[in-house]
CSV table of C-alpha atoms in Angstrom, one decimal:
chain,number,residue,atom,x,y,z
A,1,UNK,CA,63.2,32.5,3.1
A,2,UNK,CA,61.6,34.9,0.6
A,3,UNK,CA,60.7,34.0,-2.9
A,4,UNK,CA,63.6,34.4,-5.3
A,5,UNK,CA,61.5,36.3,-7.8
A,6,UNK,CA,61.3,39.3,-5.4
A,7,UNK,CA,64.5,40.7,-7.1
A,8,UNK,CA,66.0,42.4,-4.1
A,9,UNK,CA,69.5,42.1,-2.5
A,10,UNK,CA,69.4,39.4,0.2
A,11,UNK,CA,71.9,38.2,2.8
A,12,UNK,CA,72.0,34.6,3.9
A,13,UNK,CA,73.8,33.4,7.0
A,14,UNK,CA,75.5,30.0,6.7
A,15,UNK,CA,74.4,27.7,9.4
A,16,UNK,CA,76.2,24.7,11.0
A,17,UNK,CA,74.5,22.2,8.7
A,18,UNK,CA,76.0,24.0,5.7
A,19,UNK,CA,79.6,24.0,7.0
A,20,UNK,CA,82.1,22.9,4.4
A,21,UNK,CA,79.6,23.1,1.5
A,22,UNK,CA,80.7,24.6,-1.8
A,23,UNK,CA,79.3,28.0,-2.6
A,24,UNK,CA,77.7,26.8,-5.9
A,25,UNK,CA,75.9,23.9,-4.2
A,26,UNK,CA,74.8,26.2,-1.4
A,27,UNK,CA,73.2,28.5,-3.9
A,28,UNK,CA,71.6,25.7,-6.0
A,29,UNK,CA,69.9,24.6,-2.8
A,30,UNK,CA,68.9,28.0,-1.6
A,31,UNK,CA,67.7,29.3,-4.9
A,32,UNK,CA,65.4,26.5,-5.8
A,33,UNK,CA,64.4,26.6,-9.4
A,34,UNK,CA,67.4,28.7,-10.5
A,35,UNK,CA,69.1,27.3,-13.6
A,36,UNK,CA,72.8,26.3,-13.1
A,37,UNK,CA,74.1,28.7,-15.8
A,38,UNK,CA,72.5,31.6,-13.8
A,39,UNK,CA,74.1,30.5,-10.6
A,40,UNK,CA,77.6,30.3,-12.1
A,41,UNK,CA,77.2,33.6,-14.0
A,42,UNK,CA,76.4,35.6,-10.9
A,43,UNK,CA,79.3,34.0,-9.0
A,44,UNK,CA,81.8,34.7,-11.9
A,45,UNK,CA,80.5,38.3,-12.1
A,46,UNK,CA,81.3,39.0,-8.5
A,47,UNK,CA,77.7,39.7,-7.7
A,48,UNK,CA,77.6,37.0,-5.1
A,49,UNK,CA,79.8,38.0,-2.1
A,50,UNK,CA,80.9,36.0,0.9
A,51,UNK,CA,81.8,38.2,3.9
A,52,UNK,CA,81.8,41.2,1.5
A,53,UNK,CA,84.5,39.6,-0.7
A,54,UNK,CA,84.3,38.0,-4.2
A,55,UNK,CA,84.2,34.2,-4.0
A,56,UNK,CA,84.7,31.3,-6.4
A,57,UNK,CA,82.2,28.5,-7.1
A,58,UNK,CA,84.3,26.1,-5.1
A,59,UNK,CA,84.7,28.3,-2.1
A,60,UNK,CA,84.0,26.3,1.0
A,61,UNK,CA,81.5,28.0,3.4
A,62,UNK,CA,81.9,28.2,7.1
A,63,UNK,CA,79.2,28.7,9.9
A,64,UNK,CA,78.4,32.4,10.3
A,65,UNK,CA,79.5,33.4,6.8
A,66,UNK,CA,77.4,36.1,5.2
A,67,UNK,CA,76.4,35.4,1.6
A,68,UNK,CA,75.1,38.3,-0.4
A,69,UNK,CA,72.8,37.5,-3.2
A,70,UNK,CA,72.2,40.1,-6.0
A,71,UNK,CA,68.7,41.0,-7.2
A,72,UNK,CA,67.7,38.0,-9.4
A,73,UNK,CA,64.5,37.1,-11.3
A,74,UNK,CA,63.7,33.6,-12.6
A,75,UNK,CA,62.7,33.8,-16.3
A,76,UNK,CA,59.4,32.2,-17.3
A,77,UNK,CA,61.3,29.5,-19.1
A,78,UNK,CA,63.2,28.6,-15.8
A,79,UNK,CA,59.9,28.5,-13.9
A,80,UNK,CA,58.4,26.3,-16.5
A,81,UNK,CA,61.4,24.0,-16.5
A,82,UNK,CA,61.2,23.6,-12.8
A,83,UNK,CA,57.4,22.9,-12.9
A,84,UNK,CA,58.0,20.2,-15.6
A,85,UNK,CA,60.0,18.0,-13.3
A,86,UNK,CA,57.7,15.1,-12.3
A,87,UNK,CA,57.4,14.2,-8.7
A,88,UNK,CA,58.6,10.6,-8.2
A,89,UNK,CA,59.4,8.3,-5.3
A,90,UNK,CA,61.8,5.4,-5.8
A,91,UNK,CA,62.0,2.1,-3.9
A,92,UNK,CA,63.3,2.9,-0.4
A,93,UNK,CA,66.0,0.5,0.9
A,94,UNK,CA,66.6,2.4,4.1
A,95,UNK,CA,65.4,5.7,5.6
A,96,UNK,CA,65.7,7.7,8.9
A,97,UNK,CA,66.1,11.3,9.8
A,98,UNK,CA,69.6,11.5,8.4
A,99,UNK,CA,69.7,9.7,5.2
A,100,UNK,CA,67.5,8.1,2.5
A,101,UNK,CA,68.7,5.1,0.5
A,102,UNK,CA,66.9,4.3,-2.8
A,103,UNK,CA,67.1,1.7,-5.5
A,104,UNK,CA,67.8,3.6,-8.6
A,105,UNK,CA,66.4,2.1,-11.9
A,106,UNK,CA,68.6,2.0,-15.0
A,107,UNK,CA,68.0,4.6,-17.6
A,108,UNK,CA,67.6,7.5,-15.2
A,109,UNK,CA,70.4,10.0,-14.4
A,110,UNK,CA,71.1,10.8,-10.8
A,111,UNK,CA,70.8,14.5,-11.5
A,112,UNK,CA,70.1,16.9,-14.3
A,113,UNK,CA,72.7,18.3,-16.6
A,114,UNK,CA,74.7,17.4,-19.7
A,115,UNK,CA,71.5,17.3,-21.9
A,116,UNK,CA,69.4,15.8,-19.1
A,117,UNK,CA,66.8,18.2,-17.7
A,118,UNK,CA,66.2,16.3,-14.5
A,119,UNK,CA,67.2,13.2,-12.6
A,120,UNK,CA,66.5,11.2,-9.5
A,121,UNK,CA,67.4,14.0,-7.0
A,122,UNK,CA,65.2,16.6,-8.7
A,123,UNK,CA,62.3,14.1,-8.9
A,124,UNK,CA,62.7,13.3,-5.2
A,125,UNK,CA,62.7,17.0,-4.3
A,126,UNK,CA,59.5,17.4,-6.2
A,127,UNK,CA,57.9,14.4,-4.5
A,128,UNK,CA,59.0,15.6,-1.0
A,129,UNK,CA,58.6,19.4,-1.0
A,130,UNK,CA,58.5,19.5,2.8
A,131,UNK,CA,62.1,18.1,3.0
A,132,UNK,CA,64.5,20.9,4.0
A,133,UNK,CA,67.4,19.1,2.4
A,134,UNK,CA,67.9,16.2,-0.1
A,135,UNK,CA,71.5,16.0,-1.5
A,136,UNK,CA,73.2,13.2,-3.4
A,137,UNK,CA,76.1,11.6,-1.5
A,138,UNK,CA,77.6,9.9,-4.5
A,139,UNK,CA,76.7,9.1,-8.1
A,140,UNK,CA,75.8,6.2,-10.4
A,141,UNK,CA,76.0,6.1,-14.2
A,142,UNK,CA,72.7,6.6,-15.9
A,143,UNK,CA,72.5,3.0,-17.1
A,144,UNK,CA,73.5,1.5,-13.8
A,145,UNK,CA,70.9,0.5,-11.3
A,146,UNK,CA,71.1,-0.1,-7.6
A,147,UNK,CA,71.9,1.5,-4.2
A,148,UNK,CA,72.0,5.3,-4.2
A,149,UNK,CA,72.5,7.4,-1.0
A,150,UNK,CA,70.8,10.7,-0.4
A,151,UNK,CA,71.6,12.9,2.6
A,152,UNK,CA,68.7,14.6,4.5
A,153,UNK,CA,71.0,16.8,6.6
A,154,UNK,CA,74.1,18.8,5.7
A,155,UNK,CA,76.1,17.1,8.5
A,156,UNK,CA,75.2,13.7,7.2
A,157,UNK,CA,76.2,14.6,3.7
A,158,UNK,CA,79.7,15.7,4.9
A,159,UNK,CA,80.3,12.6,7.1
A,160,UNK,CA,79.2,10.2,4.4
A,161,UNK,CA,81.2,12.0,1.7
A,162,UNK,CA,84.2,11.8,4.1
A,163,UNK,CA,83.7,8.0,4.2
A,164,UNK,CA,83.8,7.8,0.4
A,165,UNK,CA,86.8,10.0,0.2
A,166,UNK,CA,88.6,8.0,2.8
A,167,UNK,CA,87.7,4.7,1.0
A,168,UNK,CA,86.1,3.3,4.2
A,169,UNK,CA,82.9,2.3,2.4
A,170,UNK,CA,82.4,-1.1,0.7
A,171,UNK,CA,80.8,-0.8,-2.7
A,172,UNK,CA,80.1,-4.0,-4.6
A,173,UNK,CA,78.6,-4.3,-8.1
A,174,UNK,CA,77.2,-7.2,-10.1
A,175,UNK,CA,78.5,-7.3,-13.7
A,176,UNK,CA,78.0,-9.8,-16.5
A,177,UNK,CA,81.0,-9.9,-18.8
A,178,UNK,CA,82.1,-11.5,-22.0
A,179,UNK,CA,84.4,-14.5,-21.8
A,180,UNK,CA,85.7,-16.7,-19.0
A,181,UNK,CA,87.2,-14.5,-16.3
A,182,UNK,CA,90.5,-16.0,-15.0
A,183,UNK,CA,90.0,-17.0,-11.3
A,184,UNK,CA,93.6,-15.9,-10.5
A,185,UNK,CA,92.9,-12.3,-11.5
A,186,UNK,CA,91.4,-10.8,-8.4
A,187,UNK,CA,92.8,-7.3,-8.4
A,188,UNK,CA,92.9,-4.6,-11.1
A,189,UNK,CA,95.1,-1.7,-10.1
A,190,UNK,CA,95.3,0.4,-13.2
A,191,UNK,CA,95.2,4.3,-13.3
A,192,UNK,CA,92.4,6.0,-15.3
A,193,UNK,CA,92.4,9.2,-17.2
A,194,UNK,CA,89.2,11.3,-17.9
A,195,UNK,CA,88.9,13.1,-21.2
A,196,UNK,CA,86.2,14.6,-23.5
A,197,UNK,CA,85.3,13.6,-27.0
A,198,UNK,CA,85.0,16.4,-29.6
A,199,UNK,CA,81.3,16.6,-29.0
A,200,UNK,CA,81.8,17.1,-25.3
A,201,UNK,CA,80.9,13.6,-24.1
A,202,UNK,CA,82.9,12.3,-21.2
A,203,UNK,CA,85.1,9.2,-21.6
A,204,UNK,CA,87.7,7.4,-19.6
A,205,UNK,CA,90.8,5.4,-20.7
A,206,UNK,CA,93.5,3.5,-18.9
A,207,UNK,CA,96.8,5.1,-18.5
A,208,UNK,CA,100.1,4.6,-16.6
A,209,UNK,CA,101.9,6.0,-13.6
A,210,UNK,CA,103.7,8.5,-15.8
A,211,UNK,CA,100.4,10.3,-16.7
A,212,UNK,CA,100.1,13.4,-14.5
A,213,UNK,CA,96.3,13.3,-15.0
A,214,UNK,CA,96.0,9.6,-14.2
A,215,UNK,CA,94.2,8.6,-11.0
A,216,UNK,CA,94.9,5.4,-9.2
A,217,UNK,CA,92.0,3.1,-9.5
A,218,UNK,CA,91.5,-0.2,-7.8
A,219,UNK,CA,88.8,-2.9,-8.4
A,220,UNK,CA,88.6,-6.2,-6.6
A,221,UNK,CA,87.0,-9.0,-8.7
A,222,UNK,CA,85.3,-12.2,-7.4
A,223,UNK,CA,83.9,-14.8,-9.9
A,224,UNK,CA,80.3,-15.9,-9.0
A,225,UNK,CA,80.1,-18.3,-11.9
A,226,UNK,CA,79.5,-19.0,-15.6
A,227,UNK,CA,76.1,-17.8,-16.9
A,228,UNK,CA,74.1,-20.0,-19.2
A,229,UNK,CA,72.3,-18.0,-21.9
A,230,UNK,CA,68.7,-18.4,-22.9
A,231,UNK,CA,67.6,-21.2,-25.2
A,232,UNK,CA,68.6,-20.7,-28.8
A,233,UNK,CA,71.8,-18.9,-28.0
A,234,UNK,CA,74.3,-19.4,-30.8
A,235,UNK,CA,76.8,-22.2,-30.1
A,236,UNK,CA,79.7,-20.1,-31.3
A,237,UNK,CA,78.9,-17.1,-29.2
A,238,UNK,CA,81.4,-16.2,-26.4
A,239,UNK,CA,80.8,-17.6,-22.9
A,240,UNK,CA,79.8,-15.2,-20.0
A,241,UNK,CA,80.8,-14.8,-16.4
A,242,UNK,CA,78.9,-13.1,-13.6
A,243,UNK,CA,81.3,-11.1,-11.4
A,244,UNK,CA,81.0,-9.3,-8.0
A,245,UNK,CA,83.3,-6.3,-8.3
A,246,UNK,CA,84.2,-4.2,-5.2
A,247,UNK,CA,85.7,-0.8,-5.9
A,248,UNK,CA,88.2,0.7,-3.5
A,249,UNK,CA,88.2,4.0,-5.5
A,250,UNK,CA,85.1,5.6,-7.0
A,251,UNK,CA,86.4,6.9,-10.4
A,252,UNK,CA,84.1,7.7,-13.3
A,253,UNK,CA,83.3,4.6,-15.3
A,254,UNK,CA,85.9,2.7,-13.3
A,255,UNK,CA,84.4,-0.8,-13.5
A,256,UNK,CA,83.4,-0.4,-17.1
A,257,UNK,CA,86.8,0.6,-18.2
A,258,UNK,CA,88.7,-1.8,-16.0
A,259,UNK,CA,86.8,-4.8,-17.2
A,260,UNK,CA,86.9,-3.8,-20.8
A,261,UNK,CA,90.7,-3.2,-20.5
A,262,UNK,CA,91.0,-6.7,-19.1
A,263,UNK,CA,89.4,-8.1,-22.3
A,264,UNK,CA,86.0,-8.8,-20.6
A,265,UNK,CA,83.6,-5.9,-21.4
A,266,UNK,CA,80.3,-5.6,-19.6
A,267,UNK,CA,77.2,-6.9,-21.4
A,268,UNK,CA,75.3,-4.1,-23.0
A,269,UNK,CA,77.9,-1.4,-22.3
A,270,UNK,CA,77.3,1.1,-25.1
A,271,UNK,CA,80.5,3.1,-24.4
A,272,UNK,CA,83.3,0.6,-23.8
A,273,UNK,CA,81.6,-2.7,-24.7
A,274,UNK,CA,81.6,-5.2,-27.6
A,275,UNK,CA,79.0,-3.7,-29.9
A,276,UNK,CA,78.4,-6.7,-32.0
A,277,UNK,CA,78.0,-8.9,-28.9
A,278,UNK,CA,75.6,-6.2,-27.5
A,279,UNK,CA,73.4,-6.6,-30.6
A,280,UNK,CA,73.2,-10.4,-30.0
A,281,UNK,CA,72.3,-9.8,-26.3
A,282,UNK,CA,69.6,-7.5,-27.3
A,283,UNK,CA,68.0,-10.0,-29.6
A,284,UNK,CA,67.8,-12.4,-26.7
A,285,UNK,CA,66.2,-9.8,-24.4
A,286,UNK,CA,69.1,-8.1,-22.6
A,287,UNK,CA,68.6,-4.5,-23.7
A,288,UNK,CA,70.4,-2.6,-20.9
A,289,UNK,CA,73.9,-2.7,-19.4
A,290,UNK,CA,74.4,-5.5,-16.9
A,291,UNK,CA,75.9,-3.4,-14.2
A,292,UNK,CA,74.1,-3.1,-10.8
A,293,UNK,CA,75.2,-1.4,-7.6
A,294,UNK,CA,74.4,-4.4,-5.4
A,295,UNK,CA,75.8,-3.9,-1.9
A,296,UNK,CA,77.1,-0.9,0.0
A,297,UNK,CA,78.4,-0.9,3.6
A,298,UNK,CA,78.8,2.5,5.4
A,299,UNK,CA,78.9,3.8,9.0
A,300,UNK,CA,75.7,5.6,10.0
A,301,UNK,CA,76.5,9.4,9.8
A,302,UNK,CA,75.1,10.1,13.3
A,303,UNK,CA,75.0,6.9,15.2
A,304,UNK,CA,78.2,5.4,13.9
A,305,UNK,CA,77.0,1.9,13.6
A,306,UNK,CA,77.5,-0.2,10.5
A,307,UNK,CA,74.8,-0.3,7.8
A,308,UNK,CA,74.8,-3.0,5.2
A,309,UNK,CA,72.6,-2.0,2.3
A,310,UNK,CA,71.6,-4.2,-0.6
A,311,UNK,CA,69.5,-3.6,-3.7
A,312,UNK,CA,68.0,-6.7,-5.3
A,313,UNK,CA,69.0,-7.4,-8.9
A,314,UNK,CA,66.2,-6.0,-11.2
A,315,UNK,CA,64.1,-8.7,-12.9
A,316,UNK,CA,65.3,-7.8,-16.4
A,317,UNK,CA,68.8,-8.9,-15.3
A,318,UNK,CA,67.9,-11.6,-12.7
A,319,UNK,CA,65.7,-13.4,-15.2
A,320,UNK,CA,68.2,-13.4,-18.0
A,321,UNK,CA,69.6,-16.9,-18.7
A,322,UNK,CA,70.3,-18.6,-15.4
A,323,UNK,CA,71.5,-15.6,-13.5
A,324,UNK,CA,69.0,-16.1,-10.7
A,325,UNK,CA,70.8,-19.2,-9.5
A,326,UNK,CA,73.7,-17.0,-8.2
A,327,UNK,CA,71.5,-14.7,-6.1
């Protein structure tokens, strides 16, 4: 494929690996280094054509489709921004010709956007320039660590995303929460509603079945045990429970909002947590949110056998109090 900076009309033919992909994602992959605002501008203006017709960003492409690209030049600023992405590999939990599974650290976004210039996927692409395709299968919150799936083929991406959509995957997180979780409470089936704060930050709240924008959200909770804090912990501070939470739906901030709504916020959660308790936790060494994508079960996208993936709890969480005895 020719360099984007050549500024000439080009036609791309959609191959079988790209079947079902959204137009905007197809262009982001093909026009490496192009800023997202540019991609969406040329789509909205009608300069991008699919089979000679205007198309929307969410148009699903089919094999054989002809995608016309207008003459486009990357600005120096865009080139510089692309070059500034550092190449970085992450601990590999599993890899073959179809998918890559990494252990994402806390504090790193999975992708750039919303004030973040780059994330895990951009750093992986820089570290593996020879890879024809690296695409996120799903997402994790910036402050959540653990199992993250990356597809290496378009067909693998589609099949894995189908599994997530059909809720046939098993996703289990470890969460440390305030208080004693009642053993009898094993299912949280409470719909969630996404909204934006005045500054544009994304938030989620619980709602009810009458809310037309509410999405059904189901979390299964298993108590692992009561966690004893480090030496010197105040006697009047609330107790803590370590939970294994399996989500049957993958809603934004689902576990964080469900557990907070139940009266047991996650330790260190700076959006939905107990801020006074968080300050106490930080004084005793817990300076991040205690939420970790621990286990994920999927079907291999090509060979159709089961894969059981697990990311070890990071040391900053495993070594806090007596957490390690539950692992």
